[in-house]
CSV table of C-alpha atoms and ligand atoms in Angstrom, one decimal:
chain,number,residue,atom,x,y,z
R,138,UNK,CA,-70.9,-1.1,-38.0
R,139,UNK,CA,-71.1,-3.8,-40.6
R,140,UNK,CA,-70.4,-7.4,-39.5
R,141,UNK,CA,-66.8,-8.4,-40.4
R,142,UNK,CA,-66.4,-10.6,-43.5
R,143,UNK,CA,-63.5,-12.7,-44.6
R,144,UNK,CA,-62.7,-10.0,-47.2
R,145,UNK,CA,-62.8,-7.2,-44.7
R,146,UNK,CA,-60.5,-9.1,-42.3
R,147,UNK,CA,-58.1,-9.9,-45.1
R,148,UNK,CA,-58.1,-6.2,-46.0
R,149,UNK,CA,-57.3,-5.2,-42.4
R,150,UNK,CA,-54.4,-7.7,-42.4
R,151,UNK,CA,-53.2,-6.3,-45.7
R,152,UNK,CA,-53.2,-2.8,-44.3
R,153,UNK,CA,-51.2,-3.9,-41.3
R,154,UNK,CA,-48.7,-5.7,-43.5
R,155,UNK,CA,-48.3,-2.6,-45.7
R,156,UNK,CA,-47.9,-0.3,-42.7
R,157,UNK,CA,-45.6,-2.1,-40.2
R,158,UNK,CA,-42.3,-1.7,-42.1
R,159,UNK,CA,-42.6,2.1,-42.1
R,160,UNK,CA,-43.6,2.2,-38.5
R,161,UNK,CA,-40.5,0.1,-37.5
R,162,UNK,CA,-38.3,2.3,-39.6
R,163,UNK,CA,-39.8,5.4,-37.9
R,164,UNK,CA,-38.8,4.1,-34.4
R,165,UNK,CA,-35.6,5.9,-33.6
R,166,UNK,CA,-34.8,4.2,-30.3
R,167,UNK,CA,-34.8,0.7,-29.0
R,168,UNK,CA,-37.6,1.6,-26.6
R,169,UNK,CA,-39.7,3.2,-29.4
R,170,UNK,CA,-39.2,0.1,-31.5
R,171,UNK,CA,-40.3,-2.2,-28.6
R,172,UNK,CA,-43.4,-0.1,-28.0
R,173,UNK,CA,-44.3,-0.3,-31.7
R,174,UNK,CA,-43.8,-4.0,-31.8
R,175,UNK,CA,-46.0,-4.4,-28.7
R,176,UNK,CA,-48.8,-2.3,-30.4
R,177,UNK,CA,-48.8,-4.8,-33.3
R,178,UNK,CA,-48.1,-8.2,-31.7
R,179,UNK,CA,-48.9,-7.6,-28.0
R,180,UNK,CA,-51.7,-9.2,-26.1
R,181,UNK,CA,-53.9,-6.2,-26.7
R,182,UNK,CA,-52.2,-5.5,-30.1
R,183,UNK,CA,-53.6,-4.8,-33.5
R,184,UNK,CA,-53.1,-8.4,-34.8
R,185,UNK,CA,-55.1,-9.8,-31.9
R,186,UNK,CA,-57.8,-7.3,-32.5
R,187,UNK,CA,-58.1,-8.2,-36.2
R,188,UNK,CA,-58.2,-11.9,-35.4
R,189,UNK,CA,-60.8,-11.3,-32.8
R,190,UNK,CA,-63.2,-10.5,-35.6
R,191,UNK,CA,-63.1,-14.1,-36.9
R,192,UNK,CA,-65.9,-15.3,-34.6
R,193,UNK,CA,-68.7,-15.1,-37.2
R,194,UNK,CA,-66.9,-16.5,-40.3
R,195,UNK,CA,-66.8,-20.0,-41.7
R,196,UNK,CA,-64.2,-22.6,-40.6
R,197,UNK,CA,-62.6,-22.6,-44.1
R,198,UNK,CA,-62.2,-18.9,-44.2
R,199,UNK,CA,-60.8,-18.9,-40.7
R,200,UNK,CA,-58.2,-21.4,-41.7
R,201,UNK,CA,-56.9,-19.4,-44.6
R,202,UNK,CA,-57.0,-16.1,-42.6
R,203,UNK,CA,-55.2,-17.9,-39.8
R,204,UNK,CA,-52.4,-18.8,-42.3
R,205,UNK,CA,-52.2,-15.2,-43.5
R,206,UNK,CA,-52.0,-14.0,-39.9
R,207,UNK,CA,-49.2,-16.4,-39.1
R,208,UNK,CA,-47.2,-15.3,-42.1
R,209,UNK,CA,-47.7,-11.7,-41.1
R,210,UNK,CA,-46.7,-12.4,-37.6
R,211,UNK,CA,-43.5,-14.1,-38.7
R,212,UNK,CA,-42.6,-11.2,-41.0
R,213,UNK,CA,-43.2,-8.7,-38.2
R,214,UNK,CA,-40.9,-10.6,-35.9
R,215,UNK,CA,-38.1,-10.8,-38.5
R,216,UNK,CA,-38.4,-7.1,-39.3
R,217,UNK,CA,-38.4,-6.3,-35.6
R,218,UNK,CA,-35.1,-8.3,-35.0
R,219,UNK,CA,-33.5,-6.7,-38.0
R,220,UNK,CA,-34.4,-3.2,-36.9
R,221,UNK,CA,-33.3,-3.9,-33.3
R,222,UNK,CA,-29.9,-4.9,-34.6
R,223,UNK,CA,-29.6,-1.9,-36.8
R,224,UNK,CA,-30.4,0.4,-33.9
R,225,UNK,CA,-27.8,-1.2,-31.7
R,226,UNK,CA,-25.2,-0.9,-34.4
R,227,UNK,CA,-25.9,2.8,-35.0
R,228,UNK,CA,-25.9,3.7,-31.3
R,229,UNK,CA,-22.5,1.9,-30.9
R,230,UNK,CA,-21.2,3.8,-33.9
R,231,UNK,CA,-22.5,7.1,-32.4
R,232,UNK,CA,-20.7,6.2,-29.2
R,233,UNK,CA,-17.4,5.5,-31.0
R,234,UNK,CA,-17.6,8.6,-33.1
R,235,UNK,CA,-18.6,10.9,-30.2
R,236,UNK,CA,-15.9,13.2,-28.7
R,237,UNK,CA,-13.7,11.2,-26.3
R,238,UNK,CA,-14.2,11.3,-22.6
R,239,UNK,CA,-12.5,14.2,-20.9
R,240,UNK,CA,-10.1,12.4,-18.6
R,241,UNK,CA,-9.1,15.6,-16.9
R,242,UNK,CA,-12.5,16.1,-15.3
R,243,UNK,CA,-12.5,15.3,-11.6
R,244,UNK,CA,-14.3,12.1,-10.5
R,245,UNK,CA,-17.8,12.4,-9.4
R,246,UNK,CA,-17.4,10.5,-6.2
R,247,UNK,CA,-14.4,10.9,-3.9
R,248,UNK,CA,-13.5,7.6,-2.3
R,249,UNK,CA,-12.0,8.2,1.2
R,250,UNK,CA,-8.3,8.5,0.8
R,251,UNK,CA,-5.8,6.2,2.6
R,252,UNK,CA,-2.6,7.4,4.1
R,253,UNK,CA,0.9,6.2,5.0
R,254,UNK,CA,1.3,3.7,7.8
R,255,UNK,CA,2.6,5.2,11.0
R,256,UNK,CA,5.8,3.1,10.6
R,257,UNK,CA,6.3,4.6,7.2
R,258,UNK,CA,5.5,8.1,8.4
R,259,UNK,CA,8.0,7.9,11.2
R,260,UNK,CA,10.7,6.2,9.1
R,261,UNK,CA,10.4,8.9,6.4
R,262,UNK,CA,10.6,11.6,9.0
R,263,UNK,CA,13.8,10.1,10.6
R,264,UNK,CA,15.3,9.8,7.1
R,265,UNK,CA,14.3,13.4,6.3
R,266,UNK,CA,15.9,14.8,9.4
R,267,UNK,CA,19.2,12.8,9.0
R,268,UNK,CA,19.4,13.6,5.2
R,269,UNK,CA,19.0,17.3,6.0
R,270,UNK,CA,22.0,17.0,8.4
R,271,UNK,CA,24.0,15.6,5.5
R,272,UNK,CA,23.7,11.8,5.5
R,273,UNK,CA,22.9,9.9,2.2
R,274,UNK,CA,20.8,6.8,2.0
R,275,UNK,CA,22.7,3.5,1.5
R,276,UNK,CA,20.8,0.2,0.7
R,277,UNK,CA,21.6,-3.5,1.3
R,278,UNK,CA,20.1,-7.0,1.4
R,279,UNK,CA,17.8,-8.4,4.1
R,280,UNK,CA,19.2,-11.9,3.4
R,281,UNK,CA,22.7,-11.7,4.7
R,282,UNK,CA,25.8,-13.7,5.3
R,283,UNK,CA,26.9,-14.6,8.8
R,284,UNK,CA,30.2,-12.9,8.1
R,285,UNK,CA,28.6,-9.5,7.2
R,286,UNK,CA,25.8,-9.6,9.8
R,287,UNK,CA,28.0,-10.9,12.7
R,288,UNK,CA,31.7,-11.8,12.2
R,289,UNK,CA,33.1,-8.6,10.7
R,290,UNK,CA,31.1,-6.6,13.3
R,291,UNK,CA,33.2,-8.3,16.0
R,292,UNK,CA,30.6,-10.8,17.3
R,293,UNK,CA,32.5,-13.8,18.7
R,294,UNK,CA,31.3,-17.1,17.2
R,295,UNK,CA,29.5,-18.1,20.4
R,296,UNK,CA,27.7,-14.8,20.9
R,297,UNK,CA,24.1,-15.5,21.9
R,298,UNK,CA,22.8,-13.3,19.0
R,299,UNK,CA,24.3,-15.8,16.5
R,300,UNK,CA,22.3,-18.6,18.2
R,301,UNK,CA,19.6,-20.5,16.3
R,302,UNK,CA,17.2,-19.4,19.0
R,303,UNK,CA,17.8,-15.7,18.3
R,304,UNK,CA,18.1,-15.4,14.5
R,305,UNK,CA,16.3,-16.8,11.4
R,306,UNK,CA,18.8,-19.0,9.5
R,307,UNK,CA,18.4,-20.4,6.0
R,308,UNK,CA,19.4,-24.0,5.2
R,309,UNK,CA,22.4,-22.7,3.2
R,310,UNK,CA,23.8,-20.9,6.3
R,311,UNK,CA,22.7,-17.4,5.6
R,312,UNK,CA,20.3,-15.5,7.8
R,313,UNK,CA,17.7,-12.7,7.8
R,314,UNK,CA,19.7,-9.7,9.0
R,315,UNK,CA,19.2,-9.0,12.7
R,316,UNK,CA,20.1,-5.3,12.4
R,317,UNK,CA,21.0,-2.7,9.7
R,318,UNK,CA,24.6,-2.7,10.9
R,319,UNK,CA,25.4,-5.0,8.0
R,320,UNK,CA,25.3,-1.9,5.9
R,321,UNK,CA,28.3,-0.4,7.8
R,322,UNK,CA,30.3,-3.5,6.7
R,323,UNK,CA,29.0,-3.3,3.1
R,324,UNK,CA,29.6,0.4,2.7
R,325,UNK,CA,33.0,0.5,4.5
R,326,UNK,CA,34.3,-2.5,2.5
R,327,UNK,CA,33.4,-1.0,-0.9
R,328,UNK,CA,33.7,2.8,-0.5
R,329,UNK,CA,36.8,4.7,0.5
R,330,UNK,CA,36.3,7.1,3.5
R,331,UNK,CA,35.2,9.7,4.3
R,332,UNK,CA,31.5,8.7,4.3
R,333,UNK,CA,28.2,9.6,6.0
R,334,UNK,CA,25.4,7.2,5.4
R,335,UNK,CA,22.0,6.2,6.7
R,336,UNK,CA,20.4,2.8,6.0
R,337,UNK,CA,16.7,2.4,6.7
R,338,UNK,CA,15.5,-1.1,6.5
R,339,UNK,CA,13.7,-4.2,7.8
R,340,UNK,CA,15.4,-6.5,10.3
R,341,UNK,CA,14.4,-9.9,11.9
R,342,UNK,CA,14.8,-11.5,15.3
R,343,UNK,CA,13.1,-14.4,17.1
R,344,UNK,CA,11.3,-12.1,19.5
R,345,UNK,CA,7.6,-11.6,20.0
R,346,UNK,CA,6.0,-9.7,22.9
R,347,UNK,CA,4.5,-6.3,23.8
R,348,UNK,CA,7.7,-4.4,22.9
R,349,UNK,CA,9.4,-6.8,20.4
R,350,UNK,CA,8.2,-8.0,17.0
R,351,UNK,CA,9.9,-10.7,14.9
R,352,UNK,CA,10.1,-8.3,12.0
R,353,UNK,CA,10.8,-4.6,12.7
R,354,UNK,CA,12.5,-1.6,11.2
R,355,UNK,CA,15.8,0.2,12.0
R,356,UNK,CA,17.6,3.2,10.7
R,357,UNK,CA,21.4,2.8,10.8
R,358,UNK,CA,23.5,6.0,10.7
R,359,UNK,CA,27.3,6.2,10.5
R,360,UNK,CA,30.0,8.7,9.8
R,361,UNK,CA,33.6,7.9,9.0
R,362,UNK,CA,36.2,10.7,8.7
R,363,UNK,CA,39.4,12.0,10.3
R,364,UNK,CA,39.2,12.8,14.0
R,365,UNK,CA,35.6,12.0,14.5
R,366,UNK,CA,34.8,12.0,18.3
R,367,UNK,CA,32.0,11.3,20.7
R,368,UNK,CA,31.3,15.0,20.6
R,369,UNK,CA,30.2,14.6,16.9
R,370,UNK,CA,28.0,11.7,17.8
R,371,UNK,CA,26.4,13.6,20.7
R,372,UNK,CA,26.0,16.6,18.4
R,373,UNK,CA,24.1,14.7,15.8
R,374,UNK,CA,22.0,12.9,18.3
R,375,UNK,CA,21.0,16.2,20.0
R,376,UNK,CA,20.2,17.8,16.7
R,377,UNK,CA,18.1,14.7,15.8
R,378,UNK,CA,16.2,14.9,19.1
R,379,UNK,CA,15.5,18.6,18.7
R,380,UNK,CA,14.2,18.2,15.2
R,381,UNK,CA,12.3,15.0,15.6
R,382,UNK,CA,10.9,15.2,19.1
R,383,UNK,CA,10.8,19.0,19.5
R,384,UNK,CA,13.1,21.7,20.8
R,385,UNK,CA,14.6,21.3,24.2
R,386,UNK,CA,14.2,17.5,24.2
R,387,UNK,CA,17.1,16.2,26.4
R,388,UNK,CA,19.3,13.3,25.4
R,389,UNK,CA,21.4,11.1,27.6
R,390,UNK,CA,23.9,8.4,26.8
R,391,UNK,CA,24.1,5.3,29.1
R,392,UNK,CA,27.2,3.2,28.7
R,393,UNK,CA,26.3,-0.1,27.1
R,394,UNK,CA,28.0,-2.9,25.1
R,395,UNK,CA,27.9,-3.7,21.4
R,396,UNK,CA,30.7,-5.7,19.9
R,397,UNK,CA,31.3,-3.3,17.0
R,398,UNK,CA,31.7,-0.1,19.0
R,399,UNK,CA,34.0,1.2,21.7
R,400,UNK,CA,32.8,3.0,23.7
R,401,UNK,CA,29.2,2.0,23.3
R,402,UNK,CA,26.0,3.5,24.7
R,403,UNK,CA,22.3,3.4,24.7
R,404,UNK,CA,20.5,6.6,24.1
R,405,UNK,CA,17.4,7.9,25.9
R,406,UNK,CA,15.4,11.0,25.1
R,407,UNK,CA,13.3,12.9,27.6
R,408,UNK,CA,9.7,11.4,27.7
R,409,UNK,CA,7.5,13.7,25.5
R,410,UNK,CA,4.4,12.8,27.6
R,411,UNK,CA,5.2,14.0,31.0
R,412,UNK,CA,7.3,17.1,30.2
R,413,UNK,CA,6.6,20.0,32.6
R,414,UNK,CA,6.7,23.6,31.4
R,415,UNK,CA,10.1,24.1,33.1
R,416,UNK,CA,11.5,21.2,31.0
R,417,UNK,CA,11.7,18.7,33.8
R,418,UNK,CA,9.8,15.3,33.6
R,419,UNK,CA,7.2,14.2,36.1
R,420,UNK,CA,7.4,10.6,35.1
R,421,UNK,CA,4.4,8.8,33.7
R,422,UNK,CA,3.1,5.3,32.7
R,423,UNK,CA,4.5,5.7,29.1
R,424,UNK,CA,8.1,6.1,30.4
R,425,UNK,CA,7.5,3.8,33.4
R,426,UNK,CA,8.0,6.8,35.7
R,427,UNK,CA,11.6,7.3,34.7
R,428,UNK,CA,11.1,10.4,32.5
R,429,UNK,CA,13.3,8.8,29.8
R,430,UNK,CA,12.6,6.6,26.8
R,431,UNK,CA,15.3,4.5,25.1
R,432,UNK,CA,15.4,4.9,21.3
R,433,UNK,CA,18.7,3.6,20.0
R,434,UNK,CA,22.2,2.0,20.5
R,435,UNK,CA,25.3,3.9,19.4
R,436,UNK,CA,29.1,4.2,19.8
R,437,UNK,CA,32.4,4.8,18.2
R,438,UNK,CA,33.2,2.3,15.4
R,439,UNK,CA,35.6,-0.3,16.8
R,440,UNK,CA,39.1,-0.3,15.3
R,441,UNK,CA,38.7,-4.1,14.6
R,442,UNK,CA,35.6,-3.3,12.4
R,443,UNK,CA,37.6,-0.8,10.4
R,444,UNK,CA,40.4,-3.4,9.9
R,445,UNK,CA,37.8,-6.0,8.9
R,446,UNK,CA,36.7,-3.6,6.1
R,447,UNK,CA,40.2,-2.6,5.0
R,448,UNK,CA,40.2,0.8,6.6
R,449,UNK,CA,43.2,2.0,8.6
R,450,UNK,CA,42.0,2.8,12.2
R,451,UNK,CA,45.0,5.0,12.7
R,452,UNK,CA,43.8,7.3,9.9
R,453,UNK,CA,40.1,7.2,10.3
R,454,UNK,CA,37.5,7.2,13.1
R,455,UNK,CA,33.8,7.2,13.1
R,456,UNK,CA,30.5,6.8,15.0
R,457,UNK,CA,27.5,4.7,14.4
R,458,UNK,CA,24.0,4.5,15.8
R,459,UNK,CA,21.0,2.2,15.0
R,460,UNK,CA,17.6,3.3,15.9
R,461,UNK,CA,14.4,1.2,16.2
R,462,UNK,CA,11.7,2.8,14.0
R,463,UNK,CA,8.8,1.1,15.9
R,464,UNK,CA,10.4,2.1,19.2
R,465,UNK,CA,10.6,5.8,18.0
R,466,UNK,CA,7.0,5.6,16.8
R,467,UNK,CA,5.9,4.2,20.2
R,468,UNK,CA,7.7,7.1,22.0
R,469,UNK,CA,6.4,9.6,19.5
R,470,UNK,CA,2.7,8.6,19.7
R,471,UNK,CA,2.6,7.0,23.2
R,472,UNK,CA,1.7,3.5,21.7
R,473,UNK,CA,1.9,1.0,24.6
R,474,UNK,CA,2.1,-2.3,22.5
R,475,UNK,CA,4.2,-2.8,19.4
R,476,UNK,CA,1.7,-5.3,18.0
R,477,UNK,CA,-0.8,-2.5,17.4
R,478,UNK,CA,1.5,-1.4,14.6
R,479,UNK,CA,1.3,-4.7,12.8
R,480,UNK,CA,-2.4,-5.7,13.3
R,481,UNK,CA,-3.6,-3.4,10.6
R,482,UNK,CA,-6.8,-2.4,12.5
R,483,UNK,CA,-8.2,0.6,10.6
R,484,UNK,CA,-9.5,2.1,13.8
R,485,UNK,CA,-5.9,2.3,15.1
R,486,UNK,CA,-4.3,3.3,11.8
R,487,UNK,CA,-6.9,6.1,11.1
R,488,UNK,CA,-5.4,8.1,14.0
R,489,UNK,CA,-2.2,8.9,12.3
C,179,LIG,N1,22.9,-2.8,15.7
C,179,LIG,C1,22.5,-2.5,17.1
C,179,LIG,C2,21.2,-3.2,17.4
C,179,LIG,O1,20.5,-3.6,16.5
C,179,LIG,C3,22.4,-1.0,17.3
C,179,LIG,C4,23.6,-0.2,17.1
C,179,LIG,C5,24.0,0.3,15.9
C,179,LIG,C6,24.5,0.0,18.2
C,179,LIG,C7,25.1,1.0,15.7
C,179,LIG,C8,25.7,0.7,18.0
C,179,LIG,C9,26.0,1.2,16.8
C,179,LIG,O2,20.8,-3.3,18.6
């Protein structure tokens, strides 16, 4: 091979200058363009190879060839950037003009699905059963007046429930409702009888231990009509127990006192955990060996409550009951501590 001369080196540079624009043009992807660029300007690239031939030429010639090489290098760099931008633009155009995503296709990865909280599950089931019996949902506020939460329900002003220690009061004299019985007052004051309502909702009391939470849920249920008796109340409670806890679940009423009912009772259902095949209960730790679990308070609506709402107690009678949703959930699932329902531990919640 002949020794390189300034003229032959210049010729090689000239050939490269003539060829590179077409080579860049021919690169159809960013990767191909980068590869081509590396072949020309890279450490082992063509420009380096040509310049490597300068060892045997004069210092003057080296200088002028060096200047040529620098020009060429700059032009290659400019052309590379231009082509890179053009490729980016055309791939974006192609993306925008492509057929749109098919949003109806299923996702590739199924995230594990969540589910309703046990309190929601139980509340919805209670509502479903009572709705199917014929009750309609009635709503009302959680921030309530003393009059609607207590006074019109027949609580005397010094009743312990009205005490600062037992309820959450606001500075303007209202309180977070302590039960859903406020809905009885609201419905009966605004709707002429007959009526049959349920009111699921959140209530608040200053209580906090294994069986009491400062915030919990109730479902109120009440019926006002002519000649409603305790038999109707017992009938609805029995039907509820059958459908919610299973057929043959016994119900018992224990006399009890609430200011807004007369007579009043607390209601127990047979413990679902120690039921024998013959229907009797053995008694277990869940029901504290009694065979019974308390789920609600109930009674016949007090005549004074009717009067407070503008309803004639000579014409109308009614029953009411208020059920604790957490209590029912604890009975249903055998949950020993109410706080488990509020700690949001996924290991607990995943069981429902
Ligand atoms: N409001 C009562 C409570 O929270 C329950 C109840 C409702 C009792 C309706 C009788 C009638 O304890």
